[in-house]
Structure formats: C-alpha cells, structure tokens
Coordinates of C-alpha atoms in Angstrom, one line a residue:
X97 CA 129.5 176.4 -20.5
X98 CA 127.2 175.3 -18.3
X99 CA 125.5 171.6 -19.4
X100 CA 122.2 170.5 -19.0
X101 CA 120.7 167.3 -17.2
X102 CA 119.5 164.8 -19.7
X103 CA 117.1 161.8 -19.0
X104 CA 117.8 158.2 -20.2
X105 CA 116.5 158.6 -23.3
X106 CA 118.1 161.8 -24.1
X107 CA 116.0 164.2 -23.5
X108 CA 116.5 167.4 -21.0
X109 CA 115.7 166.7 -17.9
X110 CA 113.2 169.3 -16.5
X111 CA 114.8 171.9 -13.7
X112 CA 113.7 173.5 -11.0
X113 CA 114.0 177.0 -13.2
X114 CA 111.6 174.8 -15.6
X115 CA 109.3 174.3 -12.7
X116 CA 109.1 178.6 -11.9
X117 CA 109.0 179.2 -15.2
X118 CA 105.8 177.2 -15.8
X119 CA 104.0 178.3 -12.9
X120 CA 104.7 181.7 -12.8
X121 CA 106.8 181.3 -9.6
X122 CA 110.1 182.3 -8.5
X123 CA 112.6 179.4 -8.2
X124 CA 112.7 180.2 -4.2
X125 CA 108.8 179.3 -4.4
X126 CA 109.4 176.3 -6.0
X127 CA 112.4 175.2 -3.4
X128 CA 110.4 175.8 -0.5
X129 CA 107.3 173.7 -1.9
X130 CA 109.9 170.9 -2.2
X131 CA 111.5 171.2 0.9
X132 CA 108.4 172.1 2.9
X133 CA 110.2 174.1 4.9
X134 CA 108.2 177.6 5.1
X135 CA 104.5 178.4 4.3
X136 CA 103.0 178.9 0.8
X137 CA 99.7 179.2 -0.2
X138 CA 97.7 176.5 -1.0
X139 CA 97.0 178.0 -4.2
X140 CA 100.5 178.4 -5.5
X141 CA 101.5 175.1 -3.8
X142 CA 98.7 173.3 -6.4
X143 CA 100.2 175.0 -9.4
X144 CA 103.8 174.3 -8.5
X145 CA 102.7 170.8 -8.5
X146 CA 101.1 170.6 -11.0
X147 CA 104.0 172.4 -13.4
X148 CA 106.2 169.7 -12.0
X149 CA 103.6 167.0 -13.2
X150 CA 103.3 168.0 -16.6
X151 CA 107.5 168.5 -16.9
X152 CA 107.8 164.9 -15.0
X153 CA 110.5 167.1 -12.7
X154 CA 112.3 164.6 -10.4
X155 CA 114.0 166.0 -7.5
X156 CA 117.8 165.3 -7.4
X157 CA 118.3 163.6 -4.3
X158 CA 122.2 164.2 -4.4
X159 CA 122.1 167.6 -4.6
X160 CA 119.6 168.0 -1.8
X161 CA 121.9 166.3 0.3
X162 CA 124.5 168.8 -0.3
X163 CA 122.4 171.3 -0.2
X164 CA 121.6 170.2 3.8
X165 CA 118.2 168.8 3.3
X166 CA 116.7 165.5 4.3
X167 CA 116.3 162.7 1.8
X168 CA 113.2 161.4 4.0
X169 CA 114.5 158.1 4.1
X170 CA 115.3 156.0 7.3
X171 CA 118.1 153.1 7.0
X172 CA 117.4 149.8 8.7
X173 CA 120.9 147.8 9.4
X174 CA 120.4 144.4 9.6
X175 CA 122.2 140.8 10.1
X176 CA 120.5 138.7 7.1
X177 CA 117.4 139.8 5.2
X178 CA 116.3 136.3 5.0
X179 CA 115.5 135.7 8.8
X180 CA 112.2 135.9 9.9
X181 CA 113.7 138.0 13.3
X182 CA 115.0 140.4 10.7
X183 CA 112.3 140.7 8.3
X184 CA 109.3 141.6 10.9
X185 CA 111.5 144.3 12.5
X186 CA 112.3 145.6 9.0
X187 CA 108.7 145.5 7.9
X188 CA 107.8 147.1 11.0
X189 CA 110.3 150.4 10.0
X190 CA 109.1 150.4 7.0
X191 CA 105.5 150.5 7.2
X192 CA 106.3 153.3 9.7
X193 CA 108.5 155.1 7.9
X194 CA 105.9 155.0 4.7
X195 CA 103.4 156.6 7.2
X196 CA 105.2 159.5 7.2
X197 CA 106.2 159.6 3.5
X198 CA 109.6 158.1 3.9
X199 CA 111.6 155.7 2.1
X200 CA 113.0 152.6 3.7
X201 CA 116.6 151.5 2.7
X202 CA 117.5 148.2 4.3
X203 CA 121.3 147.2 4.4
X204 CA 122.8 143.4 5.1
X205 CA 125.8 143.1 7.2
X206 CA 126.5 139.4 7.2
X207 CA 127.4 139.8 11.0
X208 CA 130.6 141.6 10.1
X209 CA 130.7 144.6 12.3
X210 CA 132.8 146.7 10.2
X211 CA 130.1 146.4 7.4
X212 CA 128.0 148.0 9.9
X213 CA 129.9 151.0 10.4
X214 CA 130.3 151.5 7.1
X215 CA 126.4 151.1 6.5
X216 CA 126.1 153.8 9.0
X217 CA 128.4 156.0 7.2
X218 CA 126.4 155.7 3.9
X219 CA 123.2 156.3 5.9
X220 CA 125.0 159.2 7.3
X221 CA 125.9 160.1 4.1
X222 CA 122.6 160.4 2.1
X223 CA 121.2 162.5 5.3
X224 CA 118.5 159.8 6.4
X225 CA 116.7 161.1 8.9
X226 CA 117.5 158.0 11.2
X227 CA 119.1 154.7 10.9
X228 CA 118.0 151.7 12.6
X229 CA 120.6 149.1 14.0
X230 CA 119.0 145.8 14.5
X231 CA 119.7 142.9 16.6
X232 CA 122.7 141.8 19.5
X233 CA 126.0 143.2 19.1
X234 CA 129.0 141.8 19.8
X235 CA 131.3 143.0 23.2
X236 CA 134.2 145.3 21.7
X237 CA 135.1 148.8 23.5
X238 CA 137.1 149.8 19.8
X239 CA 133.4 148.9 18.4
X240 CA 131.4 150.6 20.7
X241 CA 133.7 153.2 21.0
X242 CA 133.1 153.4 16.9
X243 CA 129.4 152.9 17.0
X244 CA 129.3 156.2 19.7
X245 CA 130.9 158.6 17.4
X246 CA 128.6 158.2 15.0
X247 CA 125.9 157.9 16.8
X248 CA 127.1 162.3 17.9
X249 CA 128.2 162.8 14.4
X250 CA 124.4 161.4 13.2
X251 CA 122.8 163.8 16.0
X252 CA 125.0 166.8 15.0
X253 CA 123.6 166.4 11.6
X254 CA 120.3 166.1 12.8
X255 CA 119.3 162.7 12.3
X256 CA 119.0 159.8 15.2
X257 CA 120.9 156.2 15.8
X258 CA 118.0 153.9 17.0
X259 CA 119.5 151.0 18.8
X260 CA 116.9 147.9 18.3
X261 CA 117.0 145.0 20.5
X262 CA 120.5 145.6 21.7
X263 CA 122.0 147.2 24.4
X264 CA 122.6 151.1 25.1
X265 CA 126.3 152.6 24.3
X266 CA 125.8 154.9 27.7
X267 CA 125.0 158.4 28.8
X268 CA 127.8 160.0 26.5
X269 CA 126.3 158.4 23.0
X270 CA 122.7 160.2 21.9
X271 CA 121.1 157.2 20.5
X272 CA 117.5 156.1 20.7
X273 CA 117.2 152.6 22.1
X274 CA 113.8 150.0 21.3
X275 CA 114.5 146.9 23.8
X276 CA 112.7 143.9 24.8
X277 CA 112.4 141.9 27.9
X278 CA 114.9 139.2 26.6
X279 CA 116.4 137.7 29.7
X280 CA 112.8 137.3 30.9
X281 CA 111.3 135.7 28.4
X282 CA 114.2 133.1 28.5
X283 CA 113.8 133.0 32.4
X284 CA 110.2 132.4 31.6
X285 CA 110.5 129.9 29.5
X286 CA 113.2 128.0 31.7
X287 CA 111.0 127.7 34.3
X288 CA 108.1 126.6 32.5
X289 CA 110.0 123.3 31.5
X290 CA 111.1 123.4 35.3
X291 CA 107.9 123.6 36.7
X292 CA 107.0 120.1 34.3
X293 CA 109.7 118.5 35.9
X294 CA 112.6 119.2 33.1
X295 CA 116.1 119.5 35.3
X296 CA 118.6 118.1 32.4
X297 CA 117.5 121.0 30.0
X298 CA 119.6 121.3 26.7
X299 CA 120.2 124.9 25.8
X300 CA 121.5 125.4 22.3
X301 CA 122.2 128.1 19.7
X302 CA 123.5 130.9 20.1
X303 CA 126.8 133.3 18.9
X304 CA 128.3 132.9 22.3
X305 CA 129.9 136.8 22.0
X306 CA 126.4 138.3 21.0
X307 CA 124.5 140.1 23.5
X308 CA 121.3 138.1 22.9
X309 CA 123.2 134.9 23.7
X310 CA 124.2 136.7 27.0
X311 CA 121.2 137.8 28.1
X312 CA 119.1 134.5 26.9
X313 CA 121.1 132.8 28.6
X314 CA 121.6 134.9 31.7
X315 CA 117.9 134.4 32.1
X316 CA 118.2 130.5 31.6
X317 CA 120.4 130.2 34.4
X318 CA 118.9 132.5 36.5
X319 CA 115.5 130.4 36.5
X320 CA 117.7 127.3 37.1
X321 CA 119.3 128.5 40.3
X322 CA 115.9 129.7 41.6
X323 CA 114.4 126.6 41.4
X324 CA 117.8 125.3 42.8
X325 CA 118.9 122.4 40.1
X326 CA 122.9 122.6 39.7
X327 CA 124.3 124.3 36.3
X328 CA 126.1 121.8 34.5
X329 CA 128.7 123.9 31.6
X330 CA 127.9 120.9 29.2
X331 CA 124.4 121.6 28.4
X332 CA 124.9 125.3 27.6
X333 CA 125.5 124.1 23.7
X334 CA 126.0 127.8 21.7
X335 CA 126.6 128.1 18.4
X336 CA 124.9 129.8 15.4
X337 CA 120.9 131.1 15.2
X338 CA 120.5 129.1 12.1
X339 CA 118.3 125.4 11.2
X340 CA 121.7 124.0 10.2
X341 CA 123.6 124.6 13.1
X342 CA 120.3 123.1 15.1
X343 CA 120.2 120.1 12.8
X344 CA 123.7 119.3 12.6
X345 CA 124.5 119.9 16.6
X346 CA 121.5 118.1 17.9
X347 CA 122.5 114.8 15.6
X348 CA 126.1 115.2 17.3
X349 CA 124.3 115.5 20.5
X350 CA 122.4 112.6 20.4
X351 CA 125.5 110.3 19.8
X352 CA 127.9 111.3 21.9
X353 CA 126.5 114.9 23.9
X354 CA 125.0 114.6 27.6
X355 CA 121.9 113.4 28.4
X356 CA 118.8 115.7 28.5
X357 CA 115.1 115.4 29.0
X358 CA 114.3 118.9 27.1
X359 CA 115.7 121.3 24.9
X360 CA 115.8 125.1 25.0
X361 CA 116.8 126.2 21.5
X362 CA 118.4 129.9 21.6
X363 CA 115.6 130.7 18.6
X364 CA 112.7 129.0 16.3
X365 CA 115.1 128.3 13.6
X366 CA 117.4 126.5 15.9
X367 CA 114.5 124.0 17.1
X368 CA 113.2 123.6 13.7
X369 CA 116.8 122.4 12.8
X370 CA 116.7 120.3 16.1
X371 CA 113.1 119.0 15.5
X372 CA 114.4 117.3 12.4
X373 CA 117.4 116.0 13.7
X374 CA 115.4 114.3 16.9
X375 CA 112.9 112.6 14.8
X376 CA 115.1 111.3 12.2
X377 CA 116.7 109.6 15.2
X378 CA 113.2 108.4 16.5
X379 CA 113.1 110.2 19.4
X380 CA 109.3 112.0 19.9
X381 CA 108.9 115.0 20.6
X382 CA 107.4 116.0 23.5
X383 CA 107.4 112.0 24.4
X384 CA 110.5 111.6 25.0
X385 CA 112.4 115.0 24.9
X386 CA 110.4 118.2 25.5
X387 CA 111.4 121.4 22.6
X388 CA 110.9 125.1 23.0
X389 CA 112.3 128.0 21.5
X390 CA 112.2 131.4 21.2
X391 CA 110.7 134.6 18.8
X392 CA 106.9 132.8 18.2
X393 CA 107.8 133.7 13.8
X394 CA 105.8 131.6 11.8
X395 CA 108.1 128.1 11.6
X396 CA 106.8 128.1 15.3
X397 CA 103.1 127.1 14.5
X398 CA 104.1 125.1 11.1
X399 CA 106.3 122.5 13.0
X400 CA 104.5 119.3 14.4
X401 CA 103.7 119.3 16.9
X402 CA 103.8 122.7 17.6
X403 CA 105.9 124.6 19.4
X404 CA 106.1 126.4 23.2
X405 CA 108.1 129.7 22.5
X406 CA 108.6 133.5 23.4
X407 CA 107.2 135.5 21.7
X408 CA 108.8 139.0 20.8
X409 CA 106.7 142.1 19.2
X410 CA 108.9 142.0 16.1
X411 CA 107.2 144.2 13.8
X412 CA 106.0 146.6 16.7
X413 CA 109.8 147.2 17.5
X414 CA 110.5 148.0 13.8
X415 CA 107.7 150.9 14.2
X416 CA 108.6 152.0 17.5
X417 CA 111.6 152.4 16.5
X418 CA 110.9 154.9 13.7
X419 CA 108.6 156.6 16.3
X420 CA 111.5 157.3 18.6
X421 CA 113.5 158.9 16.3
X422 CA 111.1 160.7 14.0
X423 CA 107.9 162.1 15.7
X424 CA 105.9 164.1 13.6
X425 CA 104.2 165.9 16.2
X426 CA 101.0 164.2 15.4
X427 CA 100.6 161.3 17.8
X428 CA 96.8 160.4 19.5
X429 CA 96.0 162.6 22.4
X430 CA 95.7 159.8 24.3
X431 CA 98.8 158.0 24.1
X432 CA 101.7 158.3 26.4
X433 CA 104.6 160.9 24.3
X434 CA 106.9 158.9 22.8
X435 CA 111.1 159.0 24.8
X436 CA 114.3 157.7 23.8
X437 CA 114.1 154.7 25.2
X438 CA 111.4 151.8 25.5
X439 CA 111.0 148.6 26.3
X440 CA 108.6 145.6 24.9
X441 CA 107.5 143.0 26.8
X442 CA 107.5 139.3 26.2
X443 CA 105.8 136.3 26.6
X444 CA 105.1 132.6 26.7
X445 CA 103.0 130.9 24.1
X446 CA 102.3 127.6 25.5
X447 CA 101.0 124.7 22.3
X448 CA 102.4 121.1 22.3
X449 CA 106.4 120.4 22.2
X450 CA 106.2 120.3 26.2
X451 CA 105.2 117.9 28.2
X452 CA 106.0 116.6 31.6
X453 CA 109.2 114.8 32.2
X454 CA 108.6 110.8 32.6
X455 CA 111.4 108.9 33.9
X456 CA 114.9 109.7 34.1
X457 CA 116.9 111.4 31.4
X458 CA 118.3 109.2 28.8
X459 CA 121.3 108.9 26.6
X460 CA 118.9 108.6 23.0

C-alpha cells in the first residue's frame, strides 16, 4: 500500500497528481511547468500555478534529484564564513546566483582539504548546477589529483567546478577558473614602500604551503630584486591570515626579530593584528615603521591611521564566477561573452600608514 506525504502538522501533503487534478491538466503538464524544460502555454502555465498556490504544493527537491533535474542551487566552498575575503566573494555568488533564481548553499571547510572534497561530493550530490571553490589551495598531486576527478565527474553530470582565486588543475580537468592579479598586486605594493626608501621590509602572514602565500610572495621578492636590495630569509615571517597571528608575531618581532623599517602584512587582518601590537609598544605608525596590507575589506579604512593596501574585486569575483559557469544566454549585447577563464585586476590604494623611510632601520 502505497503511503501518502504528510506535512508537519499532519496533514497530506499536496502532489503533483493534486496539482493536474485541480487544473485540469495532465500530470506531464504539470512536470514540465516545474522543470521548465519544454513549452506550455502561457495560459495553462497561469492555472498550473495557481492550482499549486491554493494546494501550497512544494516541490520535493530529493526526488528531483533522482529524477535527473537541477536543484538551481550553486554551492560556494569556502575557508571561514567569518572573514571578510570570504564573505564578499560569497555575497558576490549569491547575489548572482539569486539573479537567476538560484539558491546559494555556502559550506565551511576549516582549511581541512578533505572537508572540501567531501563538500564537493554533497554539492555533487544534490545536482547544483555549479559549485564554487574559493581561495588558495594547498600543493598536493593526491589532492589535485582528487579535486580533477570531480571536477569530470561534475561536468558529466552537467554542472561546472569554478576555481576562485586559485590556480588551474590543467588542460585534462574541465573547470571554470576566476583569478586575480595576485603576484602583482604584491609586486605593486613592494615597490611602492621601495620607491619611499623602505629596504628592511617585514613581510608577514601567510600559510606558507598555500598558493596565495606563494604567489604574494613571489611578487614581493620579485619587486625587491628589481630594484636590487638583497633578500634576507629572516624577514619573510609566514604564518596564519588571522589578527592573532599578526598581533602575537609582531610583539615577538619586536623583542627579539630583525630590524625593519616597514611591514608588508600578507592580508588586512594581519596588519590590524600588527597595528595593535606596534602601538602598544609605542612605536608610530607610519613615523617610525611604515604598514600595508593587502584585500582593501573594510578594517582597511577603520584602522588609524589608515591603511595603504591591494585592493581585490571581492564581490565581483563571487559573481563572475557564477557567470562562468551558468550563463543564461541573456547577457548585454555589448559586453564581451563570458569564457572559462578570467582574470581581475588589482590595485594600490594609497591613504596614510606609509611614509618615507627616515634614518636607518632600528631594533624597536
């Protein structure tokens, strides 16, 4: 015997039979109203609706995943939900995604890669039309290898792995890939502390195994050895993107570390951490050490003074992203077709933690 759905409160859930029956439709009608997957008449599509408004029908979202059809959701995949880097990307994917009636599912990972194939799965799972992996990723062929295979087991199911602001898995994975000009900006910003006469510059933050690290600073170093000032190992200072770990290092730094004129903290939550710990030792800041970081998120403009940063189209990432993998057909006439891959630009925003170097560099 065959049993019937029931709501919370005990009552039958209405069923797409329910639906046919009170619109004078055949259930086939009703399915491809739903699914939006063949043409109906605008007529019949009004009164199908309308039967399901007055039943309160709500699709089943399980069993049109087994029945092959899209959930029109796309899954974001993130490190912490709490970190401003995070949360404009993810408000960018989401305010795209509900542009094209979709439903935004964000998952945590904690920075434990294993989480994150497992988040892929589940996204895989519930037949989201594309999931979103956000931020660096750590060097690992058994990862990588990992990530690829579902990345051709997403595609064969129709959906699309969009790779945000980390490197691409090669030519063999199909993936979607939203990048920005990372070792540039931190080239960028290297030299702008150069070109005030900064040669002891601090960097610090930074997972040393995650791409971002890498390419930051790849870009830090480059800037140095153009402007030809020696690369000394004990002022590369890596370590977690957090305020803590800028806090707590800077304080050790300050004792005992090398001395500095300037410090390039790996992100704006590591020179906020920083900031504190310099001016609870009485050091000024830019007086006597100059500060910059990188993202431009709001902690940027709230710290005093100010601070010099990159900044990184967050939230314009988060909705490119979506683009790439979920074109609707509908874009402007006049802008450019959307690819598989793209890549943002960044930038200096100059305000007032830098200023030239006076002196020599001192042990605070």
């Amino acid at each position: 015997m065959r049993r019937q759905s029931t709501a919370g409160d005990g009552q039958r859930r209405a069923t797409v039979t329910d639906v046919a029956r009170r619109a004078g439709v055949s259930t086939a009608t009703v399915s491809r109203v739903l699914n939006r997957n063949y043409p109906v008449a605008e007529a019949t599509r009004e009164r199908v609706e309308s039967a399901m408004r007055e039943l309160g029908y709500v699709v089943n979202a399980h069993a049109r995943a087994l029945a092959g059809v899209s959930n029109r959701t796309v899954g974001i995949i993130v490190n912490e939900v709490i970190d401003p880097f995070y949360a404009y990307i993810a408000r960018g994917v989401e305010r795209e995604a509900a542009l094209g009636g979709r439903l935004c599912l964000v998952c945590c990972t904690q920075g434990d890669p294993q989480r994150e194939l497992a988040f892929i799965d589940l996204m895989h799972e519930r037949r989201a039309d594309a999931v979103v992996v956000v931020g660096g990723s750590i060097a690992d062929r058994g990862y990588t290898s990992e990530l690829a295979r579902r990345a051709r087991e997403l595609e064969a199911g129709g959906s699309k792995l969009v790779l945000c602001g980390r490197p691409p898995l090669g030519e063999a994975a199909p993936t979607a890939a939203v990048e920005y000009d990372n070792e540039g900006g931190a080239f960028a910003i290297t030299d702008h502390l150069l070109m005030q006469g900064h040669e002891r510059i601090l960097y610090l933050g930074g997972p040393p195994r995650l791409s971002t690290t890498r390419d930051r600073l790849a870009g830090h170093r480059r800037a140095l050895e153009l402007r030809g000032v020696p690369i000394d190992p004990d002022l590369a200072q890596p370590g977690a993107f957090s305020r803590s770990f800028g806090y707590r290092r800077m304080a050790e730094l300050l004792r005992d570390g090398p001395s500095f004129t300037a410090v390039f903290a790996a992100n704006d939550m590591v020179a906020a951490g920083a900031a504190q710990a310099l001016e609870e030792a009485g050091v000024r800041v830019p007086k006597d050490i100059s500060l910059v970081g990188y993202d431009d998120i709001p902690v940027a403009q709230e710290l005093r003074p100010r601070l010099t940063t990159v900044h990184v189209p967050l939230e314009e990432m988060g909705r490119q992203a979506v683009r790439l993998a979920v074109s609707g057909g509908d874009e402007d006439d006049w802008r450019e077709p959307t690819t598989g891959a793209l890549r943002l630009g960044t930038h200096i925003v100059v305000r007032d933690s830098v200023a030239p170097r006076s002196g020599r560099p001192a042990r605070v």
